[in-house]
Coordinates of C-alpha atoms in Angstrom, one line a residue:
M45 CA 110.1 76.3 48.7
C46 CA 106.9 76.1 46.7
Y47 CA 103.3 76.3 47.6
P48 CA 102.1 72.7 48.1
T49 CA 99.0 71.3 46.3
P50 CA 96.1 69.8 48.3
H51 CA 97.3 66.3 47.4
E52 CA 100.9 67.1 48.5
L53 CA 99.5 68.5 51.8
A54 CA 97.5 65.3 52.4
L55 CA 100.6 63.1 51.7
A56 CA 102.8 65.2 54.1
A57 CA 100.1 65.1 56.8
R58 CA 99.8 61.3 56.4
A59 CA 103.5 61.0 56.9
L60 CA 103.3 63.1 60.1
A61 CA 100.5 60.9 61.4
D62 CA 102.4 57.7 60.6
D63 CA 105.6 59.1 62.3
H64 CA 103.7 60.3 65.4
P65 CA 100.9 57.8 66.0
G66 CA 100.4 58.7 69.6
E67 CA 100.0 62.5 69.0
A68 CA 98.8 63.0 65.4
R69 CA 95.7 61.8 63.5
L70 CA 94.5 62.4 60.0
R71 CA 90.9 62.0 58.9
Q72 CA 88.7 62.9 56.1
V73 CA 85.9 65.2 57.3
G74 CA 84.0 65.6 54.1
T75 CA 84.1 66.1 50.3
S76 CA 84.0 69.1 48.1
R77 CA 81.4 69.8 45.4
A78 CA 83.7 68.0 42.9
G79 CA 84.2 65.0 45.2
Q80 CA 87.7 66.0 46.5
P81 CA 88.5 65.0 50.1
L82 CA 88.7 67.5 52.9
W83 CA 91.4 66.5 55.3
L84 CA 91.8 67.4 59.0
L85 CA 95.2 66.8 60.8
S86 CA 94.9 66.8 64.6
I87 CA 97.8 67.1 67.0
A88 CA 97.3 66.4 70.8
E89 CA 99.4 65.7 73.8
A90 CA 101.1 62.3 73.9
G91 CA 98.8 59.9 75.6
S92 CA 95.6 61.6 74.7
R93 CA 93.1 59.0 73.6
Y94 CA 91.2 59.8 70.4
G95 CA 88.7 57.1 71.1
T96 CA 87.6 58.4 74.5
G97 CA 87.4 61.6 76.5
P98 CA 87.3 65.0 74.8
Y99 CA 88.4 63.5 71.5
A100 CA 85.7 60.9 71.3
P101 CA 83.1 60.9 68.6
G102 CA 79.6 61.8 69.8
P103 CA 76.2 62.8 68.5
G104 CA 76.5 65.1 65.6
T105 CA 80.3 64.7 65.1
A106 CA 81.7 63.8 61.7
A107 CA 82.8 60.2 61.1
D108 CA 85.7 58.9 59.1
T109 CA 84.6 59.1 55.5
G110 CA 87.3 57.4 53.6
P111 CA 90.9 56.1 53.5
C112 CA 93.9 58.3 54.1
P113 CA 96.2 59.1 51.2
G114 CA 99.4 57.2 50.6
P115 CA 100.6 53.7 50.6
G116 CA 98.3 51.3 52.4
G117 CA 95.5 53.9 52.6
H118 CA 94.5 52.7 56.1
N119 CA 91.7 54.5 58.0
S120 CA 92.8 57.4 60.1
G121 CA 90.9 56.7 63.4
T122 CA 88.1 58.3 65.3
T123 CA 86.9 61.9 65.3
G124 CA 87.6 64.6 67.8
R125 CA 85.2 66.4 70.0
G126 CA 86.5 69.5 71.7
T127 CA 85.5 71.3 74.8
T128 CA 84.0 74.7 75.2
G129 CA 85.8 78.1 75.2
P130 CA 88.4 79.7 77.5
G131 CA 88.9 78.5 81.0
T132 CA 88.4 74.8 80.5
G133 CA 90.9 72.0 81.2
N134 CA 91.2 71.0 77.6
R135 CA 91.1 73.4 74.6
N136 CA 90.9 73.1 70.9
V137 CA 92.5 75.3 68.2
L138 CA 91.2 75.1 64.6
V139 CA 93.5 76.4 61.8
V140 CA 91.8 76.8 58.4
A141 CA 94.0 76.9 55.3
G142 CA 93.1 77.4 51.6
A143 CA 89.8 79.2 52.1
H144 CA 90.7 81.4 49.1
A145 CA 92.1 79.5 46.2
N146 CA 94.5 82.2 45.1
E147 CA 96.1 82.4 48.6
P148 CA 98.1 79.1 48.7
V149 CA 100.5 79.9 51.5
G150 CA 98.0 78.7 54.2
G151 CA 98.6 75.0 53.5
A152 CA 102.3 75.3 53.9
T153 CA 101.8 77.3 57.1
A154 CA 99.4 74.6 58.5
L155 CA 102.1 71.9 58.0
S156 CA 104.8 74.0 59.5
L157 CA 102.6 74.7 62.5
A158 CA 101.8 71.1 62.9
R159 CA 105.5 70.2 63.0
R160 CA 106.2 73.0 65.5
V161 CA 103.4 71.8 67.8
L162 CA 104.8 68.3 67.6
R163 CA 108.3 69.5 68.5
D164 CA 107.2 71.8 71.3
P165 CA 105.1 70.4 74.0
A166 CA 104.1 73.8 75.4
P167 CA 101.3 74.6 72.8
R168 CA 99.9 71.0 73.3
A169 CA 99.6 71.4 77.1
G170 CA 95.9 71.0 77.6
C171 CA 95.2 71.8 74.0
A172 CA 94.6 69.9 70.8
W173 CA 95.4 71.6 67.4
H174 CA 93.4 70.8 64.3
F175 CA 94.4 71.8 60.8
L176 CA 91.9 71.8 57.9
L177 CA 94.6 71.5 55.2
C178 CA 92.6 73.0 52.3
A179 CA 89.1 74.3 52.7
D180 CA 88.5 74.6 48.9
P181 CA 90.4 71.9 47.0
D182 CA 88.3 72.5 43.9
G183 CA 89.3 76.2 43.7
A184 CA 92.9 75.2 44.5
A185 CA 92.9 72.9 41.5
L186 CA 92.0 75.9 39.2
H187 CA 94.6 78.3 40.6
R188 CA 97.9 76.9 39.4
T189 CA 100.9 78.9 40.7
P190 CA 103.1 76.7 42.8
R191 CA 106.0 79.2 42.7
P192 CA 105.1 82.5 40.8
Y193 CA 108.2 84.4 39.6
S194 CA 106.4 87.7 39.0
L195 CA 102.9 89.2 39.4
L196 CA 102.4 88.3 35.7
D197 CA 103.3 84.7 36.3
Y198 CA 101.0 84.7 39.3
H199 CA 98.1 85.9 37.2
R200 CA 98.7 83.6 34.2
N201 CA 96.7 80.8 35.9
F202 CA 94.8 82.9 38.4
F203 CA 91.5 81.8 39.9
R204 CA 89.3 83.1 42.8
P205 CA 85.8 81.8 43.1
P206 CA 82.8 84.2 43.3
G207 CA 81.8 85.0 46.9
P208 CA 78.9 82.5 47.1
E209 CA 81.3 79.7 46.2
Q210 CA 83.9 80.6 48.9
P211 CA 83.6 78.4 52.0
E212 CA 84.0 81.2 54.6
W213 CA 82.0 83.8 52.8
A214 CA 79.0 81.8 51.6
P215 CA 76.9 82.1 54.7
S216 CA 76.9 85.9 54.3
L217 CA 75.6 85.6 50.7
L218 CA 73.4 82.5 50.5
P219 CA 70.4 81.1 52.5
P220 CA 71.3 78.1 54.7
D221 CA 69.7 75.6 52.4
R222 CA 72.1 76.6 49.5
L223 CA 75.4 76.5 51.4
P224 CA 78.2 74.6 49.6
P225 CA 79.4 71.4 51.2
E226 CA 82.8 73.0 52.1
T227 CA 81.0 75.5 54.3
L228 CA 78.9 72.8 55.9
V229 CA 82.1 70.8 56.7
L230 CA 83.7 73.9 58.3
T231 CA 80.8 74.9 60.4
A232 CA 80.3 71.2 61.5
L233 CA 84.0 71.2 62.6
I234 CA 83.5 74.3 64.7
D235 CA 80.3 72.8 66.2
E236 CA 82.3 69.6 67.0
L237 CA 85.5 71.2 68.3
R238 CA 84.2 74.4 69.9
P239 CA 87.6 76.0 69.4
V240 CA 88.9 78.6 71.9
L241 CA 90.7 80.0 68.8
Q242 CA 90.0 79.6 65.1
V243 CA 92.7 80.9 62.8
S244 CA 92.1 81.5 59.1
L245 CA 95.3 81.7 57.0
H246 CA 95.1 84.2 54.2
A247 CA 97.4 86.1 51.9
T248 CA 97.5 89.2 49.6
D249 CA 99.3 89.3 46.3
L250 CA 101.0 92.6 47.0
G251 CA 101.1 94.8 50.1
G252 CA 101.8 94.0 53.8
S253 CA 100.7 91.8 56.7
W254 CA 97.8 92.4 59.0
V255 CA 95.5 90.5 61.3
Q256 CA 91.7 90.7 61.6
L257 CA 90.1 89.6 64.9
T258 CA 86.5 88.9 65.8
R259 CA 87.5 89.9 69.4
D260 CA 90.5 91.8 70.5
I261 CA 93.4 89.7 71.7
P262 CA 95.3 92.0 74.1
G263 CA 99.1 92.1 73.6
L264 CA 99.1 90.6 70.1
A265 CA 100.3 93.7 68.3
E266 CA 103.8 93.5 69.9
P267 CA 104.9 90.0 68.8
F268 CA 103.1 90.5 65.4
A269 CA 105.1 93.7 64.8
K270 CA 108.3 92.2 66.0
S271 CA 108.0 89.2 63.7
A272 CA 107.2 91.5 60.7
A273 CA 110.2 93.7 61.4
E274 CA 112.6 90.8 61.8
L275 CA 111.4 89.2 58.5
R276 CA 111.3 92.5 56.6
I277 CA 107.5 92.3 56.0
P278 CA 105.6 95.6 56.0
V279 CA 102.7 96.0 58.4
E280 CA 99.6 97.1 56.5
N281 CA 98.5 100.0 58.7
G282 CA 95.4 101.0 56.6
A283 CA 94.1 97.7 55.2
S284 CA 91.2 98.4 52.9
D285 CA 89.5 95.2 54.2
A286 CA 89.3 96.8 57.6
A287 CA 88.3 100.4 56.7
G288 CA 86.6 102.0 59.7
W289 CA 87.4 99.2 62.2
S290 CA 89.0 99.8 65.5
S291 CA 92.7 99.1 65.7
P292 CA 94.4 98.3 69.0
G293 CA 97.8 98.4 67.3
P294 CA 99.5 98.7 63.9
G295 CA 98.2 96.0 61.6
I296 CA 95.7 94.7 64.1
F297 CA 92.0 95.3 63.3
V298 CA 88.9 94.2 65.3
I299 CA 85.8 93.4 63.2
P300 CA 82.7 95.2 64.3
Q301 CA 80.4 93.0 66.4
P302 CA 77.2 91.6 65.1
G303 CA 74.4 94.1 65.8
S304 CA 76.7 97.1 65.3
G305 CA 76.2 99.5 62.4
A306 CA 79.4 98.9 60.4
A307 CA 80.0 95.7 58.5
G308 CA 83.1 96.7 56.6
A309 CA 83.8 98.8 53.6
F310 CA 84.0 98.0 49.9
H311 CA 82.8 94.4 50.1
P312 CA 79.5 92.8 49.1
E313 CA 79.8 90.3 52.0
D314 CA 78.9 91.0 55.6
T315 CA 82.0 89.8 57.4
R316 CA 80.0 89.2 60.6
L317 CA 77.9 86.5 58.8
S318 CA 80.9 84.5 57.7
T319 CA 82.2 81.3 59.3
W320 CA 84.6 83.4 61.3
Y321 CA 81.8 84.3 63.7
H322 CA 80.5 80.8 64.0
A323 CA 83.1 80.2 66.8
H324 CA 81.4 82.8 68.9
R325 CA 78.6 80.3 69.6
Y326 CA 81.1 78.6 71.8
A327 CA 82.8 81.7 73.2
G328 CA 85.7 81.3 70.7
T329 CA 87.7 84.0 68.9
T330 CA 88.8 84.0 65.3
A331 CA 92.0 85.5 63.9
I332 CA 92.5 86.1 60.2
V333 CA 96.2 86.3 59.5
E334 CA 97.2 87.9 56.2
V335 CA 100.7 87.8 54.7
P336 CA 102.0 89.3 51.4
M337 CA 103.5 87.4 48.5
W338 CA 105.1 90.6 47.3
A339 CA 105.9 93.3 49.8
S340 CA 105.5 97.1 49.4
H341 CA 106.6 99.8 51.8
L342 CA 103.8 102.1 50.6
V343 CA 101.2 100.2 52.7
D344 CA 102.9 101.0 56.1
D345 CA 103.2 104.7 55.8
P346 CA 101.1 106.2 58.7
A347 CA 101.5 109.8 57.5
P348 CA 98.2 111.7 56.7
H349 CA 97.3 111.8 53.1
P350 CA 96.9 115.4 51.8
D351 CA 93.6 114.9 50.0
P352 CA 92.1 111.4 50.4
R353 CA 88.7 112.2 48.7
R354 CA 90.4 113.5 45.6
A355 CA 92.6 110.4 45.6
L356 CA 89.6 108.1 45.9
R357 CA 87.8 109.9 43.1
M358 CA 90.9 109.3 40.9
L359 CA 91.1 105.7 41.8
A360 CA 87.4 105.2 41.2
G361 CA 87.7 106.7 37.8
R362 CA 90.7 104.5 36.9
L363 CA 88.9 101.4 38.1
T364 CA 85.8 102.3 36.1
T365 CA 87.8 102.7 32.9
D366 CA 89.8 99.5 33.4
T367 CA 86.6 97.6 34.2
A368 CA 84.9 98.9 31.0
L369 CA 87.8 97.4 29.0
V370 CA 87.4 94.0 30.5
A371 CA 83.6 94.1 30.3
G372 CA 83.8 95.0 26.6
V373 CA 85.8 91.8 25.9
R374 CA 83.5 89.8 28.1
K375 CA 80.5 91.0 26.2
G376 CA 82.1 89.8 23.0
I377 CA 82.0 86.2 24.2
G378 CA 78.2 86.3 24.9
P379 CA 76.2 84.5 27.5
G380 CA 75.6 81.2 25.7
P381 CA 77.6 77.9 25.7
L382 CA 81.2 78.1 24.6
P383 CA 82.2 76.4 21.3
R384 CA 84.9 74.4 22.9
S385 CA 84.2 72.3 26.0
D386 CA 86.6 73.0 28.9
P387 CA 85.4 72.3 32.4
A388 CA 87.5 75.2 33.8
C389 CA 85.7 77.8 31.7
A390 CA 82.4 77.8 33.5
P391 CA 83.8 78.6 37.0
L392 CA 86.2 81.1 35.5
L393 CA 83.4 83.0 33.8
R394 CA 81.2 82.9 36.9
A395 CA 84.1 84.5 38.8
V396 CA 84.7 87.1 36.1
D397 CA 81.0 88.1 36.1
W398 CA 80.9 88.3 39.9
T399 CA 83.9 90.5 40.0
L400 CA 82.7 92.8 37.3
A401 CA 79.3 93.1 38.9
L402 CA 80.5 94.2 42.3
I403 CA 82.9 96.9 41.0
P404 CA 80.2 99.7 40.4
R405 CA 79.1 99.4 44.1
I406 CA 82.7 99.8 45.2
T407 CA 83.5 102.8 43.0
A408 CA 80.2 104.4 44.2
E409 CA 81.3 104.0 47.8
W410 CA 84.7 105.5 47.1
T411 CA 83.1 108.7 45.6
G412 CA 80.0 108.9 47.9
G413 CA 79.3 111.0 50.9
A414 CA 80.7 108.5 53.3
A415 CA 84.2 108.6 51.8
P416 CA 86.7 109.6 54.4
T417 CA 87.9 113.2 54.7
E418 CA 90.9 112.1 56.6
A419 CA 93.1 109.0 55.9
T420 CA 96.7 107.9 55.9
V421 CA 99.0 107.4 53.0
A422 CA 98.9 103.7 53.8
F423 CA 95.1 103.5 53.6
I424 CA 95.0 105.2 50.1
A425 CA 97.8 102.9 49.0
S426 CA 95.8 99.8 50.1
I427 CA 92.7 101.1 48.3
D428 CA 94.9 101.7 45.2
A429 CA 96.2 98.1 45.3
F430 CA 92.7 96.8 45.9
G431 CA 91.3 98.5 42.9
R432 CA 94.1 97.4 40.6
R433 CA 93.7 93.7 41.7
L434 CA 90.0 93.7 41.0
S435 CA 90.2 94.6 37.3
L436 CA 93.4 92.6 36.9
R437 CA 91.8 89.4 38.4
A438 CA 88.8 89.7 36.1
A439 CA 91.0 90.2 33.1
S440 CA 93.3 87.4 34.0
M441 CA 90.5 84.8 34.5
L442 CA 88.8 86.0 31.3
L443 CA 92.1 85.6 29.4
R444 CA 92.3 82.0 30.5
V445 CA 88.9 81.4 28.9
L446 CA 89.8 83.2 25.7
R447 CA 93.0 81.2 25.3
A448 CA 91.1 77.9 25.9
Q449 CA 88.7 78.9 23.2
G450 CA 91.3 80.2 20.8
H451 CA 89.4 83.5 20.8
R452 CA 90.6 86.3 18.6
S453 CA 90.5 88.8 21.5
A454 CA 93.1 86.8 23.5
P455 CA 96.2 88.6 22.3
G456 CA 94.8 92.0 23.0
L457 CA 93.7 91.1 26.5
D458 CA 97.0 89.4 27.1
R459 CA 98.8 92.7 26.4
L460 CA 96.5 94.5 28.8
V461 CA 97.1 92.0 31.6
T462 CA 100.8 92.1 31.0
G463 CA 100.8 95.9 31.2
W464 CA 98.7 96.1 34.3
C465 CA 100.9 93.6 36.1
E466 CA 104.1 95.5 35.2
E467 CA 102.5 98.8 36.3
F468 CA 101.2 97.3 39.5
A469 CA 104.7 95.9 40.5
A470 CA 106.5 99.1 39.4
H471 CA 104.3 101.6 41.2
F472 CA 104.4 99.6 44.5
Q473 CA 108.1 98.7 44.1
A474 CA 107.1 95.1 44.7
R475 CA 109.6 92.8 46.4
W476 CA 109.1 89.1 46.5
V477 CA 108.7 87.5 50.0
P478 CA 110.1 84.0 49.9
V479 CA 107.5 81.3 50.7
A480 CA 109.4 80.2 53.8
T481 CA 109.3 83.7 55.1
Q482 CA 105.6 84.0 54.5
V483 CA 105.2 80.7 56.4
E484 CA 107.4 81.8 59.3
H485 CA 105.6 85.0 59.9
Q486 CA 102.1 83.4 59.8
S487 CA 103.3 80.6 62.1
R488 CA 104.7 83.0 64.6
T489 CA 101.6 85.1 64.6
V490 CA 99.3 82.1 65.1
L491 CA 101.3 80.9 68.1
A492 CA 101.5 84.4 69.5
A493 CA 97.7 84.8 69.2
Y494 CA 97.1 81.5 71.1
D495 CA 99.7 82.5 73.7
R496 CA 98.2 85.9 74.3
L497 CA 94.6 84.6 74.3
T498 CA 95.4 81.9 76.9
A499 CA 97.5 84.4 79.0
A500 CA 94.5 86.8 79.1
T501 CA 92.3 84.0 80.4
A502 CA 94.9 82.9 83.0
T503 CA 95.1 86.4 84.4
G504 CA 91.4 86.5 85.0
A505 CA 90.2 88.6 82.1
P506 CA 86.5 88.2 81.6
A507 CA 85.7 85.2 79.3
P508 CA 83.7 86.1 76.3
T509 CA 80.1 85.0 76.3
T510 CA 78.6 82.7 73.7
L511 CA 76.7 84.3 70.8
D512 CA 74.0 82.6 68.9
R513 CA 73.3 83.9 65.4

């Protein structure tokens, strides 16, 4: 099984909609900066009418914007308007795939979930499921690894846009009048559907699986851990993305609420200003489900680390040294126009410069007074992996530019990237997780999140209140 491209996802979704005309609809909800279509696949109970009731178009909803892919290219039908949050007769779930170009498993998981929901009437009882098949098709076109055979193979054609160009992160970094169209499409969908649950499908190159929540979902830790154990996927107990956040269970982290002091460690973005929190306007909850491409047992060790501050100083020093090597090569290219025209070079260089610029802040935090005096082995391992991937990503994207330009520095940087990939895999004893296994674990976790969320509502737990940012 390979990671599907955005075009392959659209074709597969079109086939599902054609095979299940009473339950599935596909529509284009917008276009990317480069003019690529953004597709939404919706699954509802048999007999639900997309033209009336909760799925009818209304003021402010998106309209069909183009023909569906595939033979015939006929129009996909009307739009869907959802209802408000928990406790209503009809619910909506929004699943977002492909928000990060270098994490391609989400599209495959979205299709798998859509097929499961079609087969099993239980999740469709009083609920419509909506799958944004790829939130960033432009980025996906630049990250070309349908089936990487090693970490080096994965990084040969690596691309991850800078933060302001990422659909989910852009609101935390840009003023509203500068948001990219992909972000506007996503927030418009949330406004239209008012999902009780929004799920964002993510992945990590090497490590374990974990879930970030904008609100706690009681009981999710048990089915999440059971799935991970059955599929031999480590649970990332000390995810660097969630440093300092509350954890109701292994691998489950609750993002600090807007207005609290902590925004999250080691990132330039404020997680609470991302599109994940847009669902709170309608009393919704967002779950971010991470799954590894390569697994490592080092990230699930809950034992206390003997000297975390010393370890962080060492990791900061290594990252600073590695970054200086990449920055030196980048400086040799210069800021001006490149001699050979390649449309991929400009976004690659923007991403390189963004990554290199944020690293000094990260190393300062690792060595500053707020660095933890107590931490687990898993947390230090997660920080170790995070630091390695930052310099490796910058070097890999810069290498693509150098090769396209026939630059004399390309062979030397190639050797550096090769060595870093081999060291990364060896140190963490990386083990490939088959794509089908990644998909299975993400799918189980999404369904468990919805099941536990609706169960909590049914038992009379207080419904969350809306939050206007």
